[in-house]
Amino acid sequence: MALRVIQFSTGNVGRHSLRQLIERPDFDLVGVHASGPDKVGRDAADLCGLDVPTGVLATDDLGALVALRADCVVYMSQAETRPHDALHELTAFLAAGTNVVATSLVWLIYPPHADAWLTGPLAEACRVGGTTMYVNGVDPGFSGDLLPLAALSLCGRADTVRVQEICDYGSYDDAEFTGASFGFGTTPDIVPMLFLPGVLASIWGGPVRLLADELGVELDQVRERYETWTATEPIECTMMRVETGQVAAVRFAVEGIVNGRPAIVMEHVNRLTPAAAPDWPVAPEGRPGVHRVIVTGDPGVEINTHLGLDGVDHNVAGVVATAAKAVNAISAVCAASPGLVSLRDLPVSQVGHLMR
Ligand SMILES: NC(=O)c1ccc[n+]([C@@H]2O[C@H](COP(=O)([O-])OP(=O)(O)OC[C@H]3O[C@@H](n4cnc5c(N)ncnc54)[C@H](OP(=O)(O)O)[C@@H]3O)[C@@H](O)[C@H]2O)c1
C-alpha cells in the first residue's frame, strides 16, 4: 500500500522532492505546506512544474497537516536560520505519529553529535508518537556517510579518510543563505556565519564522528580550519556579483584527530568561478564539481562522484540529488525503530521504485 506523505516547503530542494513524491507510485501525496502567500492555495503540481493537477492544495495550516496523520513528512523548510520554529513544526508531526525525513537541520546528520537543545525535544516527540526522524542530503550527508563507507568497505586497512566537496557554486541561485553564510561577496575581515567558532564542527563534525564510530576509533579532538580567496577582478555569476577584493572562494575543513593526526577529514573548496583560487584543488577532468573520498591504506581507494550528466547543471543536480536522498529514505524510516536515526540505523540500500 502506498505511504501517505506530506511535502513541507517547496524551495530549492523541496520542489524537487515534491515532484518525486507525485511521480512515484509508492507514495500518496496528501498534503503540502507553503509559508508564502504566493504559494498557499496552489495545486502541488503547479508548485513543482508538473502539468496534471493533483488536487492537493498548499496550505500554511500546520495543525491541519498534522491532523492528516500521514506516514511521513518530507521536511525541507529553511530551518538553520529559524531552528525554534522548525522544532515546533517537527515535534508536532513526530508526536502525532508522522515520521520525518529532512534535509533541514543539518546538525542532525549524526544525532549523537548534535546538541541536547535540539535532540532532546525531538527524541521526546519521537517517543510520544512512536516515530522516527532522519536527516540527510548530499553534503553533509551522502559524501560523509554512504560514500566513505563504500570506499572503506574495499580496504583491508584504513589509515586516513578524506572527503572533499570541490564545487563551483557560481550557478547556484542561493545568495541569501549559501552565499551569505559562506561569506561570498564580503571582505575577508568579516567572519560569516559558517566560520564562527564551532559552526563548521557542528555541521561536518557529525559525519566525522559517524565514521569514527563505524571505524571504532576514538577522536582526540575535532578541529576546524578555513581560508578565503578574494577576487582579482569583478565576477558576475548566478549566485551574485563579486567585486575585486571580495571573497570569491573558500576552503575549509573539519578534522577528526586520531592518535595525534588528522585521520578523518571533511573538506570543502567552493568557488564562484573556475578561475578563482587557482592553487586550490580542482575537480578532475575539468568538471565543475566533485564529491570525492580518498582513503589511504591497503589498498588506497578514491571514489569521485559527479552529479548532473548530459548537460544538466551540477548545482541543479545537487538539489535534485539532495531531495532524492530524503525521499528515497522514506520507506526505511517508516519501518525503523522510533527515535532520531542516522545511516547507521537504516539499510544502506534505499533504491526501491526508482526504475519504472
Ligand atoms: N545536506 C545537503 O546536501 C543540503 C543541500 C541543500 C540544502 N540543504 C538544507 O535543506 C534545507 C532546504 O534548502 P533550500 O535550499 O531548499 O532552502 P530555501 O529554498 O532557501 O528555503 C526552503 C523553504 O524554506 C521556507 N522558508 C524560508 N524562510 C522562511 C521563513 N523565514 N519562515 C518560514 N519559512 C521559510 C520557504 O518555504 P515556502 O516555499 O513554503 O515558502 C522556502 O521555500 C535547508 O535547511 C538546507 O540547509 C541541505
PDB file of N, CA, C and O in Angstrom, residues 2 13 20 37 43 84 108 112 116 119 129 146 167 169 182-183 187 190 196 215 224-225 245 284 287-288 318 332 341:
ATOM      1  N   ALA A   2       0.461   2.255  -0.762  1.00  0.00           N
ATOM      2  CA  ALA A   2       1.256   3.481  -0.854  1.00  0.00           C
ATOM      3  C   ALA A   2       1.322   4.185   0.503  1.00  0.00           C
ATOM      4  O   ALA A   2       0.338   4.223   1.253  1.00  0.00           O
ATOM      5  N   VAL A  13      15.261  22.851  -2.777  1.00  0.00           N
ATOM      6  CA  VAL A  13      15.274  21.391  -2.661  1.00  0.00           C
ATOM      7  C   VAL A  13      13.850  20.839  -2.695  1.00  0.00           C
ATOM      8  O   VAL A  13      13.549  19.869  -3.392  1.00  0.00           O
ATOM      9  N   GLN A  20       9.157  14.343  -7.063  1.00  0.00           N
ATOM     10  CA  GLN A  20       9.462  12.918  -6.890  1.00  0.00           C
ATOM     11  C   GLN A  20       8.319  12.202  -6.155  1.00  0.00           C
ATOM     12  O   GLN A  20       7.935  11.086  -6.519  1.00  0.00           O
ATOM     13  N   PRO A  37       2.346  33.606   0.889  1.00  0.00           N
ATOM     14  CA  PRO A  37       1.014  33.789   0.296  1.00  0.00           C
ATOM     15  C   PRO A  37       0.993  33.553  -1.210  1.00  0.00           C
ATOM     16  O   PRO A  37      -0.061  33.242  -1.776  1.00  0.00           O
ATOM     17  N   ASP A  43      -2.100  24.318  -6.455  1.00  0.00           N
ATOM     18  CA  ASP A  43      -2.005  22.864  -6.551  1.00  0.00           C
ATOM     19  C   ASP A  43      -0.531  22.437  -6.465  1.00  0.00           C
ATOM     20  O   ASP A  43       0.376  23.111  -6.981  1.00  0.00           O
ATOM     21  N   HIS A  84      14.020  27.288  16.152  1.00  0.00           N
ATOM     22  CA  HIS A  84      12.983  27.069  17.164  1.00  0.00           C
ATOM     23  C   HIS A  84      11.609  26.897  16.509  1.00  0.00           C
ATOM     24  O   HIS A  84      10.806  26.068  16.946  1.00  0.00           O
ATOM     25  N   LEU A 108      21.819  17.361  12.422  1.00  0.00           N
ATOM     26  CA  LEU A 108      21.270  16.067  12.844  1.00  0.00           C
ATOM     27  C   LEU A 108      21.634  14.909  11.916  1.00  0.00           C
ATOM     28  O   LEU A 108      21.050  13.839  12.018  1.00  0.00           O
ATOM     29  N   PRO A 112      23.934  11.584  17.545  1.00  0.00           N
ATOM     30  CA  PRO A 112      24.752  11.612  18.764  1.00  0.00           C
ATOM     31  C   PRO A 112      25.693  12.815  18.831  1.00  0.00           C
ATOM     32  O   PRO A 112      26.187  13.162  19.904  1.00  0.00           O
ATOM     33  N   ALA A 116      21.959  18.930  22.782  1.00  0.00           N
ATOM     34  CA  ALA A 116      20.783  18.419  23.502  1.00  0.00           C
ATOM     35  C   ALA A 116      19.557  19.312  23.331  1.00  0.00           C
ATOM     36  O   ALA A 116      18.430  18.807  23.347  1.00  0.00           O
ATOM     37  N   THR A 119      18.236  17.727  20.119  1.00  0.00           N
ATOM     38  CA  THR A 119      17.879  16.313  20.141  1.00  0.00           C
ATOM     39  C   THR A 119      16.864  15.994  21.245  1.00  0.00           C
ATOM     40  O   THR A 119      16.037  15.093  21.065  1.00  0.00           O
ATOM     41  N   GLY A 129       5.201   9.793  19.935  1.00  0.00           N
ATOM     42  CA  GLY A 129       4.476   9.402  18.727  1.00  0.00           C
ATOM     43  C   GLY A 129       4.864   8.045  18.164  1.00  0.00           C
ATOM     44  O   GLY A 129       4.258   7.591  17.189  1.00  0.00           O
ATOM     45  N   LEU A 146      27.517   7.425   3.264  1.00  0.00           N
ATOM     46  CA  LEU A 146      27.456   6.321   2.295  1.00  0.00           C
ATOM     47  C   LEU A 146      28.705   6.243   1.411  1.00  0.00           C
ATOM     48  O   LEU A 146      29.226   5.153   1.157  1.00  0.00           O
ATOM     49  N   CYS A 167      33.541  22.335  -5.504  1.00  0.00           N
ATOM     50  CA  CYS A 167      32.371  22.685  -6.306  1.00  0.00           C
ATOM     51  C   CYS A 167      32.342  24.165  -6.658  1.00  0.00           C
ATOM     52  O   CYS A 167      32.547  25.018  -5.791  1.00  0.00           O
ATOM     53  N   TYR A 169      30.165  27.052  -7.162  1.00  0.00           N
ATOM     54  CA  TYR A 169      28.804  27.430  -6.770  1.00  0.00           C
ATOM     55  C   TYR A 169      28.259  28.580  -7.631  1.00  0.00           C
ATOM     56  O   TYR A 169      27.180  29.104  -7.333  1.00  0.00           O
ATOM     57  N   PHE A 182      28.452  31.540   3.604  1.00  0.00           N
ATOM     58  CA  PHE A 182      29.834  31.253   3.213  1.00  0.00           C
ATOM     59  C   PHE A 182      30.671  32.542   3.130  1.00  0.00           C
ATOM     60  O   PHE A 182      31.888  32.479   2.988  1.00  0.00           O
ATOM     61  N   GLY A 183      30.017  33.691   3.154  1.00  0.00           N
ATOM     62  CA  GLY A 183      30.739  34.963   3.108  1.00  0.00           C
ATOM     63  C   GLY A 183      31.122  35.424   1.720  1.00  0.00           C
ATOM     64  O   GLY A 183      31.944  36.336   1.570  1.00  0.00           O
ATOM     65  N   THR A 187      34.104  41.144   2.474  1.00  0.00           N
ATOM     66  CA  THR A 187      35.558  41.239   2.580  1.00  0.00           C
ATOM     67  C   THR A 187      36.052  40.245   3.622  1.00  0.00           C
ATOM     68  O   THR A 187      35.303  39.870   4.540  1.00  0.00           O
ATOM     69  N   ILE A 190      35.401  40.205   7.477  1.00  0.00           N
ATOM     70  CA  ILE A 190      34.076  39.889   8.024  1.00  0.00           C
ATOM     71  C   ILE A 190      33.955  38.373   8.147  1.00  0.00           C
ATOM     72  O   ILE A 190      34.113  37.655   7.150  1.00  0.00           O
ATOM     73  N   LEU A 196      32.109  31.179  12.129  1.00  0.00           N
ATOM     74  CA  LEU A 196      32.127  31.492  13.559  1.00  0.00           C
ATOM     75  C   LEU A 196      32.593  30.232  14.295  1.00  0.00           C
ATOM     76  O   LEU A 196      32.291  29.107  13.864  1.00  0.00           O
ATOM     77  N   LEU A 215      34.307   3.088  12.415  1.00  0.00           N
ATOM     78  CA  LEU A 215      35.647   2.511  12.380  1.00  0.00           C
ATOM     79  C   LEU A 215      36.085   2.010  13.754  1.00  0.00           C
ATOM     80  O   LEU A 215      37.078   1.289  13.864  1.00  0.00           O
ATOM     81  N   GLU A 224      38.677  22.732  13.454  1.00  0.00           N
ATOM     82  CA  GLU A 224      38.218  23.408  12.235  1.00  0.00           C
ATOM     83  C   GLU A 224      39.358  24.247  11.647  1.00  0.00           C
ATOM     84  O   GLU A 224      40.217  24.736  12.378  1.00  0.00           O
ATOM     85  N   ARG A 225      39.310  24.429  10.337  1.00  0.00           N
ATOM     86  CA  ARG A 225      40.192  25.430   9.695  1.00  0.00           C
ATOM     87  C   ARG A 225      39.465  26.008   8.493  1.00  0.00           C
ATOM     88  O   ARG A 225      38.604  25.334   7.901  1.00  0.00           O
ATOM     89  N   GLY A 245      38.525  42.222  -4.674  1.00  0.00           N
ATOM     90  CA  GLY A 245      38.837  42.316  -3.242  1.00  0.00           C
ATOM     91  C   GLY A 245      37.809  41.643  -2.353  1.00  0.00           C
ATOM     92  O   GLY A 245      38.012  41.555  -1.133  1.00  0.00           O
ATOM     93  N   PRO A 284      38.300  16.724 -11.035  1.00  0.00           N
ATOM     94  CA  PRO A 284      39.017  16.083 -12.137  1.00  0.00           C
ATOM     95  C   PRO A 284      38.343  16.325 -13.483  1.00  0.00           C
ATOM     96  O   PRO A 284      37.160  16.655 -13.558  1.00  0.00           O
ATOM     97  N   ARG A 287      35.792  19.127 -14.761  1.00  0.00           N
ATOM     98  CA  ARG A 287      34.387  19.189 -14.339  1.00  0.00           C
ATOM     99  C   ARG A 287      34.190  20.306 -13.316  1.00  0.00           C
ATOM    100  O   ARG A 287      35.116  20.713 -12.636  1.00  0.00           O
ATOM    101  N   PRO A 288      32.932  20.774 -13.183  1.00  0.00           N
ATOM    102  CA  PRO A 288      32.689  21.888 -12.257  1.00  0.00           C
ATOM    103  C   PRO A 288      32.580  21.478 -10.799  1.00  0.00           C
ATOM    104  O   PRO A 288      32.568  22.345  -9.923  1.00  0.00           O
ATOM    105  N   GLY A 318      22.632  18.877  -7.883  1.00  0.00           N
ATOM    106  CA  GLY A 318      22.896  18.783  -6.448  1.00  0.00           C
ATOM    107  C   GLY A 318      21.625  18.890  -5.616  1.00  0.00           C
ATOM    108  O   GLY A 318      21.446  18.134  -4.651  1.00  0.00           O
ATOM    109  N   ALA A 332      12.318   3.210   4.459  1.00  0.00           N
ATOM    110  CA  ALA A 332      13.191   2.682   5.520  1.00  0.00           C
ATOM    111  C   ALA A 332      12.924   3.387   6.838  1.00  0.00           C
ATOM    112  O   ALA A 332      12.913   2.756   7.906  1.00  0.00           O
ATOM    113  N   VAL A 341      17.567   8.912  13.972  1.00  0.00           N
ATOM    114  CA  VAL A 341      18.430   7.894  13.378  1.00  0.00           C
ATOM    115  C   VAL A 341      19.401   8.511  12.383  1.00  0.00           C
ATOM    116  O   VAL A 341      19.194   9.619  11.881  1.00  0.00           O
TER     117      VAL A 341
END
